[in-house]
Amino acid sequence: MSPYAHDDRVMVSPPYMAGAGDRVADVIGPLIHLFGWRHEHDAATGHVAIDSTDASLFVDFAPLHPLGRWLTVTHHEPYWEAMFSRQAPLEAVAAVTQALPQLLGDARHADRIPITDMPLDQLAELNDWSAEDSVLTSPDLYCRLEHTPGKEIAWQVDHVYFEGDPLATFTQDTPECLVRNFFSHLATPMAVERSFADIPLSTRHGHSALITPVRGAAVSPQVHHALAQLDRPSRPGRRR
């Protein structure tokens, strides 16, 4: 029996085991409120369509998409597309969408919205992911990022719990800085906050993730979670 009620707030690590979460406002809010991008909102379906001030970038949030493709970013000339599923942690998705204005030369708030320049293989090594050929794999083998530069989908992030439903895809010509930003927030061991009910069932009933309470800790929830991580046995996985 779980020690948590459905509405309990908890900390979960690693992020790719935590599900999307409820921070949708962090994904689309800054584009509208900080950068003045135009938007249309269908209150009945929750659908939000956003386009940049120069009409070169489009963000489409479709929470009722039949295939679970929650959010799509599309750029024209050159054409590229980034797609994120409803299982992708929104912290990682927000790291992509919040960086979009900088691609268009809008440096406002750049001090608060970092774009990492660390190469993917170094990000992987920093977070104990293994690298083999063109595939980066998490220490527990549950998540992977594959780079296939000769294909239309140049980067794809998969999770074993959601086979056939990638967490994210990036087509050719997608700026690699966006892939790096997404991956850096996906691969980090830092915990993310969730309502317990929002965590995937496979994570709730498995032993692949660490879940700790937000309330009741003698120290901050983040510190409490970090200390609990120290007590966990090393996860089996491949090493470089």
PDB file of C-alpha atoms in Angstrom:
ATOM      1  CA  MET A   1       0.000   0.000   0.000  1.00  0.00           C
ATOM      2  CA  SER A   2       1.344   3.428  -0.903  1.00  0.00           C
ATOM      3  CA  PRO A   3       2.188   5.822   1.946  1.00  0.00           C
ATOM      4  CA  TYR A   4       0.922   8.733  -0.176  1.00  0.00           C
ATOM      5  CA  ALA A   5      -2.567  10.040  -0.879  1.00  0.00           C
ATOM      6  CA  HIS A   6      -3.386  10.985  -4.465  1.00  0.00           C
ATOM      7  CA  ASP A   7      -3.237  14.717  -3.713  1.00  0.00           C
ATOM      8  CA  ASP A   8       0.032  14.576  -1.755  1.00  0.00           C
ATOM      9  CA  ARG A   9       2.893  16.669  -3.155  1.00  0.00           C
ATOM     10  CA  VAL A  10       6.072  14.648  -3.561  1.00  0.00           C
ATOM     11  CA  MET A  11       9.583  14.955  -4.972  1.00  0.00           C
ATOM     12  CA  VAL A  12      10.545  12.470  -7.695  1.00  0.00           C
ATOM     13  CA  SER A  13      13.853  11.565  -9.293  1.00  0.00           C
ATOM     14  CA  PRO A  14      15.010  11.008 -11.928  1.00  0.00           C
ATOM     15  CA  PRO A  15      12.765  13.417 -13.880  1.00  0.00           C
ATOM     16  CA  TYR A  16      12.153  11.017 -16.782  1.00  0.00           C
ATOM     17  CA  MET A  17      10.329   8.714 -14.347  1.00  0.00           C
ATOM     18  CA  ALA A  18       8.076  11.467 -12.978  1.00  0.00           C
ATOM     19  CA  GLY A  19       5.624  12.040 -15.836  1.00  0.00           C
ATOM     20  CA  ALA A  20       4.696  15.465 -17.165  1.00  0.00           C
ATOM     21  CA  GLY A  21       3.551  17.182 -13.994  1.00  0.00           C
ATOM     22  CA  ASP A  22       1.282  20.219 -13.787  1.00  0.00           C
ATOM     23  CA  ARG A  23       3.585  23.149 -14.617  1.00  0.00           C
ATOM     24  CA  VAL A  24       2.051  23.892 -18.027  1.00  0.00           C
ATOM     25  CA  ALA A  25       2.164  27.609 -17.200  1.00  0.00           C
ATOM     26  CA  ASP A  26       5.974  27.433 -17.196  1.00  0.00           C
ATOM     27  CA  VAL A  27       5.902  26.021 -20.728  1.00  0.00           C
ATOM     28  CA  ILE A  28       3.667  28.554 -22.451  1.00  0.00           C
ATOM     29  CA  GLY A  29       3.221  31.426 -19.985  1.00  0.00           C
ATOM     30  CA  PRO A  30       6.580  33.193 -20.492  1.00  0.00           C
ATOM     31  CA  LEU A  31       6.130  33.338 -24.270  1.00  0.00           C
ATOM     32  CA  ILE A  32       2.832  35.168 -23.799  1.00  0.00           C
ATOM     33  CA  HIS A  33       3.460  37.304 -20.720  1.00  0.00           C
ATOM     34  CA  LEU A  34       7.191  38.056 -20.928  1.00  0.00           C
ATOM     35  CA  PHE A  35       7.747  38.154 -24.683  1.00  0.00           C
ATOM     36  CA  GLY A  36       4.345  39.225 -26.014  1.00  0.00           C
ATOM     37  CA  TRP A  37       3.813  36.344 -28.435  1.00  0.00           C
ATOM     38  CA  ARG A  38       0.320  36.201 -29.885  1.00  0.00           C
ATOM     39  CA  HIS A  39      -1.939  33.401 -28.726  1.00  0.00           C
ATOM     40  CA  GLU A  40      -5.394  31.901 -29.092  1.00  0.00           C
ATOM     41  CA  HIS A  41      -6.963  29.795 -26.355  1.00  0.00           C
ATOM     42  CA  ASP A  42      -9.911  27.428 -26.681  1.00  0.00           C
ATOM     43  CA  ALA A  43     -11.315  27.231 -23.156  1.00  0.00           C
ATOM     44  CA  ALA A  44     -13.443  24.191 -24.007  1.00  0.00           C
ATOM     45  CA  THR A  45     -10.527  21.966 -25.050  1.00  0.00           C
ATOM     46  CA  GLY A  46      -7.576  23.693 -23.421  1.00  0.00           C
ATOM     47  CA  HIS A  47      -5.913  24.067 -26.812  1.00  0.00           C
ATOM     48  CA  VAL A  48      -3.465  26.982 -27.031  1.00  0.00           C
ATOM     49  CA  ALA A  49      -1.881  28.197 -30.280  1.00  0.00           C
ATOM     50  CA  ILE A  50       1.025  30.630 -29.967  1.00  0.00           C
ATOM     51  CA  ASP A  51       3.065  32.352 -32.670  1.00  0.00           C
ATOM     52  CA  SER A  52       6.123  34.565 -32.420  1.00  0.00           C
ATOM     53  CA  THR A  53       5.960  38.262 -33.158  1.00  0.00           C
ATOM     54  CA  ASP A  54       7.656  37.709 -36.532  1.00  0.00           C
ATOM     55  CA  ALA A  55       5.415  34.695 -37.335  1.00  0.00           C
ATOM     56  CA  SER A  56       8.393  32.384 -37.860  1.00  0.00           C
ATOM     57  CA  LEU A  57       7.870  30.141 -34.838  1.00  0.00           C
ATOM     58  CA  PHE A  58       4.680  28.406 -33.738  1.00  0.00           C
ATOM     59  CA  VAL A  59       3.895  26.583 -30.507  1.00  0.00           C
ATOM     60  CA  ASP A  60       0.833  24.343 -30.343  1.00  0.00           C
ATOM     61  CA  PHE A  61      -0.381  22.916 -27.020  1.00  0.00           C
ATOM     62  CA  ALA A  62      -3.076  20.267 -27.500  1.00  0.00           C
ATOM     63  CA  PRO A  63      -3.868  18.486 -24.200  1.00  0.00           C
ATOM     64  CA  LEU A  64      -6.558  16.353 -25.880  1.00  0.00           C
ATOM     65  CA  HIS A  65      -4.407  15.216 -28.807  1.00  0.00           C
ATOM     66  CA  PRO A  66      -5.504  11.618 -29.595  1.00  0.00           C
ATOM     67  CA  LEU A  67      -1.892  10.398 -29.836  1.00  0.00           C
ATOM     68  CA  GLY A  68      -0.738  12.217 -26.719  1.00  0.00           C
ATOM     69  CA  ARG A  69       1.398  14.733 -28.593  1.00  0.00           C
ATOM     70  CA  TRP A  70       0.889  17.518 -26.118  1.00  0.00           C
ATOM     71  CA  LEU A  71       3.151  20.179 -27.488  1.00  0.00           C
ATOM     72  CA  THR A  72       4.669  20.891 -30.894  1.00  0.00           C
ATOM     73  CA  VAL A  73       7.134  23.635 -31.823  1.00  0.00           C
ATOM     74  CA  THR A  74       7.363  24.412 -35.539  1.00  0.00           C
ATOM     75  CA  HIS A  75       9.727  26.734 -37.388  1.00  0.00           C
ATOM     76  CA  HIS A  76       9.560  27.795 -41.024  1.00  0.00           C
ATOM     77  CA  GLU A  77      12.484  28.611 -43.299  1.00  0.00           C
ATOM     78  CA  PRO A  78      14.236  26.371 -42.522  1.00  0.00           C
ATOM     79  CA  TYR A  79      11.522  23.959 -41.503  1.00  0.00           C
ATOM     80  CA  TRP A  80      12.016  22.027 -38.305  1.00  0.00           C
ATOM     81  CA  GLU A  81       9.723  20.582 -35.668  1.00  0.00           C
ATOM     82  CA  ALA A  82      10.089  19.500 -32.059  1.00  0.00           C
ATOM     83  CA  MET A  83       7.347  17.351 -30.526  1.00  0.00           C
ATOM     84  CA  PHE A  84       6.801  16.438 -26.869  1.00  0.00           C
ATOM     85  CA  SER A  85       4.457  13.776 -25.520  1.00  0.00           C
ATOM     86  CA  ARG A  86       2.221  13.979 -22.471  1.00  0.00           C
ATOM     87  CA  GLN A  87       4.768  11.874 -20.546  1.00  0.00           C
ATOM     88  CA  ALA A  88       7.693  14.272 -21.072  1.00  0.00           C
ATOM     89  CA  PRO A  89       8.562  16.188 -17.880  1.00  0.00           C
ATOM     90  CA  LEU A  90       7.341  19.742 -18.327  1.00  0.00           C
ATOM     91  CA  GLU A  91      10.502  21.113 -16.715  1.00  0.00           C
ATOM     92  CA  ALA A  92      12.448  19.801 -19.723  1.00  0.00           C
ATOM     93  CA  VAL A  93       9.826  21.042 -22.195  1.00  0.00           C
ATOM     94  CA  ALA A  94       9.872  24.507 -20.607  1.00  0.00           C
ATOM     95  CA  ALA A  95      13.653  24.589 -21.034  1.00  0.00           C
ATOM     96  CA  VAL A  96      12.971  24.413 -24.785  1.00  0.00           C
ATOM     97  CA  THR A  97      10.039  26.803 -25.132  1.00  0.00           C
ATOM     98  CA  GLN A  98      11.498  29.495 -22.876  1.00  0.00           C
ATOM     99  CA  ALA A  99      14.676  29.523 -25.001  1.00  0.00           C
ATOM    100  CA  LEU A 100      12.814  30.116 -28.283  1.00  0.00           C
ATOM    101  CA  PRO A 101      12.861  33.947 -28.171  1.00  0.00           C
ATOM    102  CA  GLN A 102      16.656  33.892 -27.959  1.00  0.00           C
ATOM    103  CA  LEU A 103      16.757  32.007 -31.263  1.00  0.00           C
ATOM    104  CA  LEU A 104      15.027  35.037 -32.788  1.00  0.00           C
ATOM    105  CA  GLY A 105      17.468  37.496 -31.238  1.00  0.00           C
ATOM    106  CA  ASP A 106      15.284  38.517 -28.288  1.00  0.00           C
ATOM    107  CA  ALA A 107      17.727  38.516 -25.381  1.00  0.00           C
ATOM    108  CA  ARG A 108      15.314  39.847 -22.782  1.00  0.00           C
ATOM    109  CA  HIS A 109      15.428  37.706 -19.620  1.00  0.00           C
ATOM    110  CA  ALA A 110      18.368  35.716 -21.042  1.00  0.00           C
ATOM    111  CA  ASP A 111      20.022  35.910 -17.633  1.00  0.00           C
ATOM    112  CA  ARG A 112      17.075  33.925 -16.232  1.00  0.00           C
ATOM    113  CA  ILE A 113      16.707  31.516 -19.166  1.00  0.00           C
ATOM    114  CA  PRO A 114      20.041  29.797 -19.751  1.00  0.00           C
ATOM    115  CA  ILE A 115      20.886  27.913 -22.929  1.00  0.00           C
ATOM    116  CA  THR A 116      23.501  25.265 -22.257  1.00  0.00           C
ATOM    117  CA  ASP A 117      26.464  25.036 -24.609  1.00  0.00           C
ATOM    118  CA  MET A 118      27.720  21.762 -23.129  1.00  0.00           C
ATOM    119  CA  PRO A 119      27.777  18.998 -25.794  1.00  0.00           C
ATOM    120  CA  LEU A 120      25.319  16.145 -25.396  1.00  0.00           C
ATOM    121  CA  ASP A 121      27.992  13.548 -24.685  1.00  0.00           C
ATOM    122  CA  GLN A 122      29.404  15.705 -21.896  1.00  0.00           C
ATOM    123  CA  LEU A 123      25.930  16.234 -20.445  1.00  0.00           C
ATOM    124  CA  ALA A 124      25.486  12.465 -20.538  1.00  0.00           C
ATOM    125  CA  GLU A 125      28.780  11.825 -18.765  1.00  0.00           C
ATOM    126  CA  LEU A 126      28.007  14.491 -16.164  1.00  0.00           C
ATOM    127  CA  ASN A 127      24.750  12.695 -15.312  1.00  0.00           C
ATOM    128  CA  ASP A 128      26.191   9.160 -15.488  1.00  0.00           C
ATOM    129  CA  TRP A 129      24.464   8.247 -18.743  1.00  0.00           C
ATOM    130  CA  SER A 130      26.352   5.879 -21.037  1.00  0.00           C
ATOM    131  CA  ALA A 131      27.302   6.682 -24.631  1.00  0.00           C
ATOM    132  CA  GLU A 132      27.464   4.009 -27.312  1.00  0.00           C
ATOM    133  CA  ASP A 133      27.592   4.918 -30.988  1.00  0.00           C
ATOM    134  CA  SER A 134      24.814   7.491 -31.424  1.00  0.00           C
ATOM    135  CA  VAL A 135      22.773   6.480 -28.364  1.00  0.00           C
ATOM    136  CA  LEU A 136      22.847   7.945 -24.851  1.00  0.00           C
ATOM    137  CA  THR A 137      21.292   5.680 -22.208  1.00  0.00           C
ATOM    138  CA  SER A 138      20.270   6.406 -18.627  1.00  0.00           C
ATOM    139  CA  PRO A 139      22.029   4.538 -15.785  1.00  0.00           C
ATOM    140  CA  ASP A 140      18.920   2.433 -15.116  1.00  0.00           C
ATOM    141  CA  LEU A 141      18.462   1.691 -18.858  1.00  0.00           C
ATOM    142  CA  TYR A 142      14.906   3.060 -18.838  1.00  0.00           C
ATOM    143  CA  CYS A 143      15.468   6.136 -21.016  1.00  0.00           C
ATOM    144  CA  ARG A 144      17.567   6.852 -24.113  1.00  0.00           C
ATOM    145  CA  LEU A 145      18.339   9.594 -26.588  1.00  0.00           C
ATOM    146  CA  GLU A 146      19.211   8.465 -30.110  1.00  0.00           C
ATOM    147  CA  HIS A 147      20.768  10.696 -32.753  1.00  0.00           C
ATOM    148  CA  THR A 148      20.156   9.686 -36.375  1.00  0.00           C
ATOM    149  CA  PRO A 149      21.371  12.638 -38.473  1.00  0.00           C
ATOM    150  CA  GLY A 150      20.529  10.959 -41.776  1.00  0.00           C
ATOM    151  CA  LYS A 151      16.833  10.611 -40.973  1.00  0.00           C
ATOM    152  CA  GLU A 152      13.955  13.074 -40.844  1.00  0.00           C
ATOM    153  CA  ILE A 153      13.730  12.549 -37.075  1.00  0.00           C
ATOM    154  CA  ALA A 154      17.285  13.458 -36.120  1.00  0.00           C
ATOM    155  CA  TRP A 155      16.890  13.077 -32.335  1.00  0.00           C
ATOM    156  CA  GLN A 156      14.422  10.863 -30.491  1.00  0.00           C
ATOM    157  CA  VAL A 157      13.947  10.321 -26.758  1.00  0.00           C
ATOM    158  CA  ASP A 158      12.352   7.010 -25.764  1.00  0.00           C
ATOM    159  CA  HIS A 159      11.265   5.467 -22.471  1.00  0.00           C
ATOM    160  CA  VAL A 160      10.745   1.744 -21.965  1.00  0.00           C
ATOM    161  CA  TYR A 161       7.449   2.348 -20.144  1.00  0.00           C
ATOM    162  CA  PHE A 162       6.020   4.102 -23.212  1.00  0.00           C
ATOM    163  CA  GLU A 163       7.251   1.974 -26.096  1.00  0.00           C
ATOM    164  CA  GLY A 164       6.213   3.402 -29.450  1.00  0.00           C
ATOM    165  CA  ASP A 165       5.361   6.757 -27.863  1.00  0.00           C
ATOM    166  CA  PRO A 166       8.561   8.870 -27.757  1.00  0.00           C
ATOM    167  CA  LEU A 167       8.909  11.448 -25.018  1.00  0.00           C
ATOM    168  CA  ALA A 168      10.318  13.859 -27.605  1.00  0.00           C
ATOM    169  CA  THR A 169      11.380  14.036 -31.242  1.00  0.00           C
ATOM    170  CA  PHE A 170      13.397  16.684 -33.062  1.00  0.00           C
ATOM    171  CA  THR A 171      13.589  16.829 -36.848  1.00  0.00           C
ATOM    172  CA  GLN A 172      16.603  17.749 -38.924  1.00  0.00           C
ATOM    173  CA  ASP A 173      17.582  21.428 -38.739  1.00  0.00           C
ATOM    174  CA  THR A 174      16.277  21.759 -35.177  1.00  0.00           C
ATOM    175  CA  PRO A 175      18.863  23.923 -33.383  1.00  0.00           C
ATOM    176  CA  GLU A 176      20.900  21.525 -31.278  1.00  0.00           C
ATOM    177  CA  CYS A 177      20.856  23.962 -28.368  1.00  0.00           C
ATOM    178  CA  LEU A 178      17.170  23.083 -27.889  1.00  0.00           C
ATOM    179  CA  VAL A 179      17.988  19.376 -27.775  1.00  0.00           C
ATOM    180  CA  ARG A 180      20.729  20.096 -25.245  1.00  0.00           C
ATOM    181  CA  ASN A 181      18.384  22.158 -23.076  1.00  0.00           C
ATOM    182  CA  PHE A 182      15.757  19.414 -23.086  1.00  0.00           C
ATOM    183  CA  PHE A 183      18.284  16.684 -22.358  1.00  0.00           C
ATOM    184  CA  SER A 184      19.992  18.589 -19.555  1.00  0.00           C
ATOM    185  CA  HIS A 185      16.683  18.832 -17.666  1.00  0.00           C
ATOM    186  CA  LEU A 186      15.692  15.250 -18.516  1.00  0.00           C
ATOM    187  CA  ALA A 187      18.951  13.582 -17.467  1.00  0.00           C
ATOM    188  CA  THR A 188      19.644  15.501 -14.271  1.00  0.00           C
ATOM    189  CA  PRO A 189      19.360  13.563 -10.996  1.00  0.00           C
ATOM    190  CA  MET A 190      17.686  16.625  -9.441  1.00  0.00           C
ATOM    191  CA  ALA A 191      14.194  15.870  -8.182  1.00  0.00           C
ATOM    192  CA  VAL A 192      11.034  17.446  -9.588  1.00  0.00           C
ATOM    193  CA  GLU A 193       7.829  18.141  -7.678  1.00  0.00           C
ATOM    194  CA  ARG A 194       4.650  16.280  -8.539  1.00  0.00           C
ATOM    195  CA  SER A 195       1.198  15.536  -7.232  1.00  0.00           C
ATOM    196  CA  PHE A 196       1.347  11.830  -6.425  1.00  0.00           C
ATOM    197  CA  ALA A 197      -1.656  11.188  -8.675  1.00  0.00           C
ATOM    198  CA  ASP A 198       0.244  12.631 -11.659  1.00  0.00           C
ATOM    199  CA  ILE A 199       3.106  10.138 -11.411  1.00  0.00           C
ATOM    200  CA  PRO A 200       2.806   7.271 -13.940  1.00  0.00           C
ATOM    201  CA  LEU A 201       1.451   4.072 -12.412  1.00  0.00           C
ATOM    202  CA  SER A 202       4.529   2.165 -13.542  1.00  0.00           C
ATOM    203  CA  THR A 203       6.682   4.535 -11.495  1.00  0.00           C
ATOM    204  CA  ARG A 204       4.396   4.528  -8.462  1.00  0.00           C
ATOM    205  CA  HIS A 205       4.394   0.737  -8.208  1.00  0.00           C
ATOM    206  CA  GLY A 206       7.980   0.122  -9.293  1.00  0.00           C
ATOM    207  CA  HIS A 207      11.362   0.633  -7.671  1.00  0.00           C
ATOM    208  CA  SER A 208      13.001   2.628 -10.441  1.00  0.00           C
ATOM    209  CA  ALA A 209      12.403   6.099  -8.986  1.00  0.00           C
ATOM    210  CA  LEU A 210      12.868   7.752  -5.623  1.00  0.00           C
ATOM    211  CA  ILE A 211       9.757   9.428  -4.194  1.00  0.00           C
ATOM    212  CA  THR A 212       9.899  11.536  -1.030  1.00  0.00           C
ATOM    213  CA  PRO A 213       7.306  13.808   0.628  1.00  0.00           C
ATOM    214  CA  VAL A 214       7.241  17.575   0.265  1.00  0.00           C
ATOM    215  CA  ARG A 215       5.590  18.108   3.640  1.00  0.00           C
ATOM    216  CA  GLY A 216       6.858  16.840   6.956  1.00  0.00           C
ATOM    217  CA  ALA A 217      10.586  16.945   6.224  1.00  0.00           C
ATOM    218  CA  ALA A 218      12.853  18.467   8.875  1.00  0.00           C
ATOM    219  CA  VAL A 219      14.795  20.224   6.104  1.00  0.00           C
ATOM    220  CA  SER A 220      13.711  21.542   2.709  1.00  0.00           C
ATOM    221  CA  PRO A 221      12.050  18.958   0.399  1.00  0.00           C
ATOM    222  CA  GLN A 222      14.982  19.205  -2.032  1.00  0.00           C
ATOM    223  CA  VAL A 223      17.584  18.571   0.676  1.00  0.00           C
ATOM    224  CA  HIS A 224      15.498  15.765   2.179  1.00  0.00           C
ATOM    225  CA  HIS A 225      15.295  14.116  -1.243  1.00  0.00           C
ATOM    226  CA  ALA A 226      19.024  14.535  -1.901  1.00  0.00           C
ATOM    227  CA  LEU A 227      19.842  12.888   1.424  1.00  0.00           C
ATOM    228  CA  ALA A 228      17.491  10.017   0.610  1.00  0.00           C
ATOM    229  CA  GLN A 229      19.324   9.554  -2.699  1.00  0.00           C
ATOM    230  CA  LEU A 230      22.519   8.876  -0.753  1.00  0.00           C
ATOM    231  CA  ASP A 231      20.864   5.889   0.935  1.00  0.00           C
ATOM    232  CA  ARG A 232      19.872   4.261  -2.361  1.00  0.00           C
ATOM    233  CA  PRO A 233      22.037   1.465  -3.776  1.00  0.00           C
ATOM    234  CA  SER A 234      23.788   2.251  -7.042  1.00  0.00           C
ATOM    235  CA  ARG A 235      21.543   1.536  -9.996  1.00  0.00           C
ATOM    236  CA  PRO A 236      22.871  -1.070 -12.427  1.00  0.00           C
ATOM    237  CA  GLY A 237      23.706   0.196 -15.859  1.00  0.00           C
ATOM    238  CA  ARG A 238      26.298   0.462 -18.538  1.00  0.00           C
ATOM    239  CA  ARG A 239      29.307   2.682 -18.114  1.00  0.00           C
ATOM    240  CA  ARG A 240      31.486   4.273 -20.685  1.00  0.00           C
TER     241      ARG A 240
END
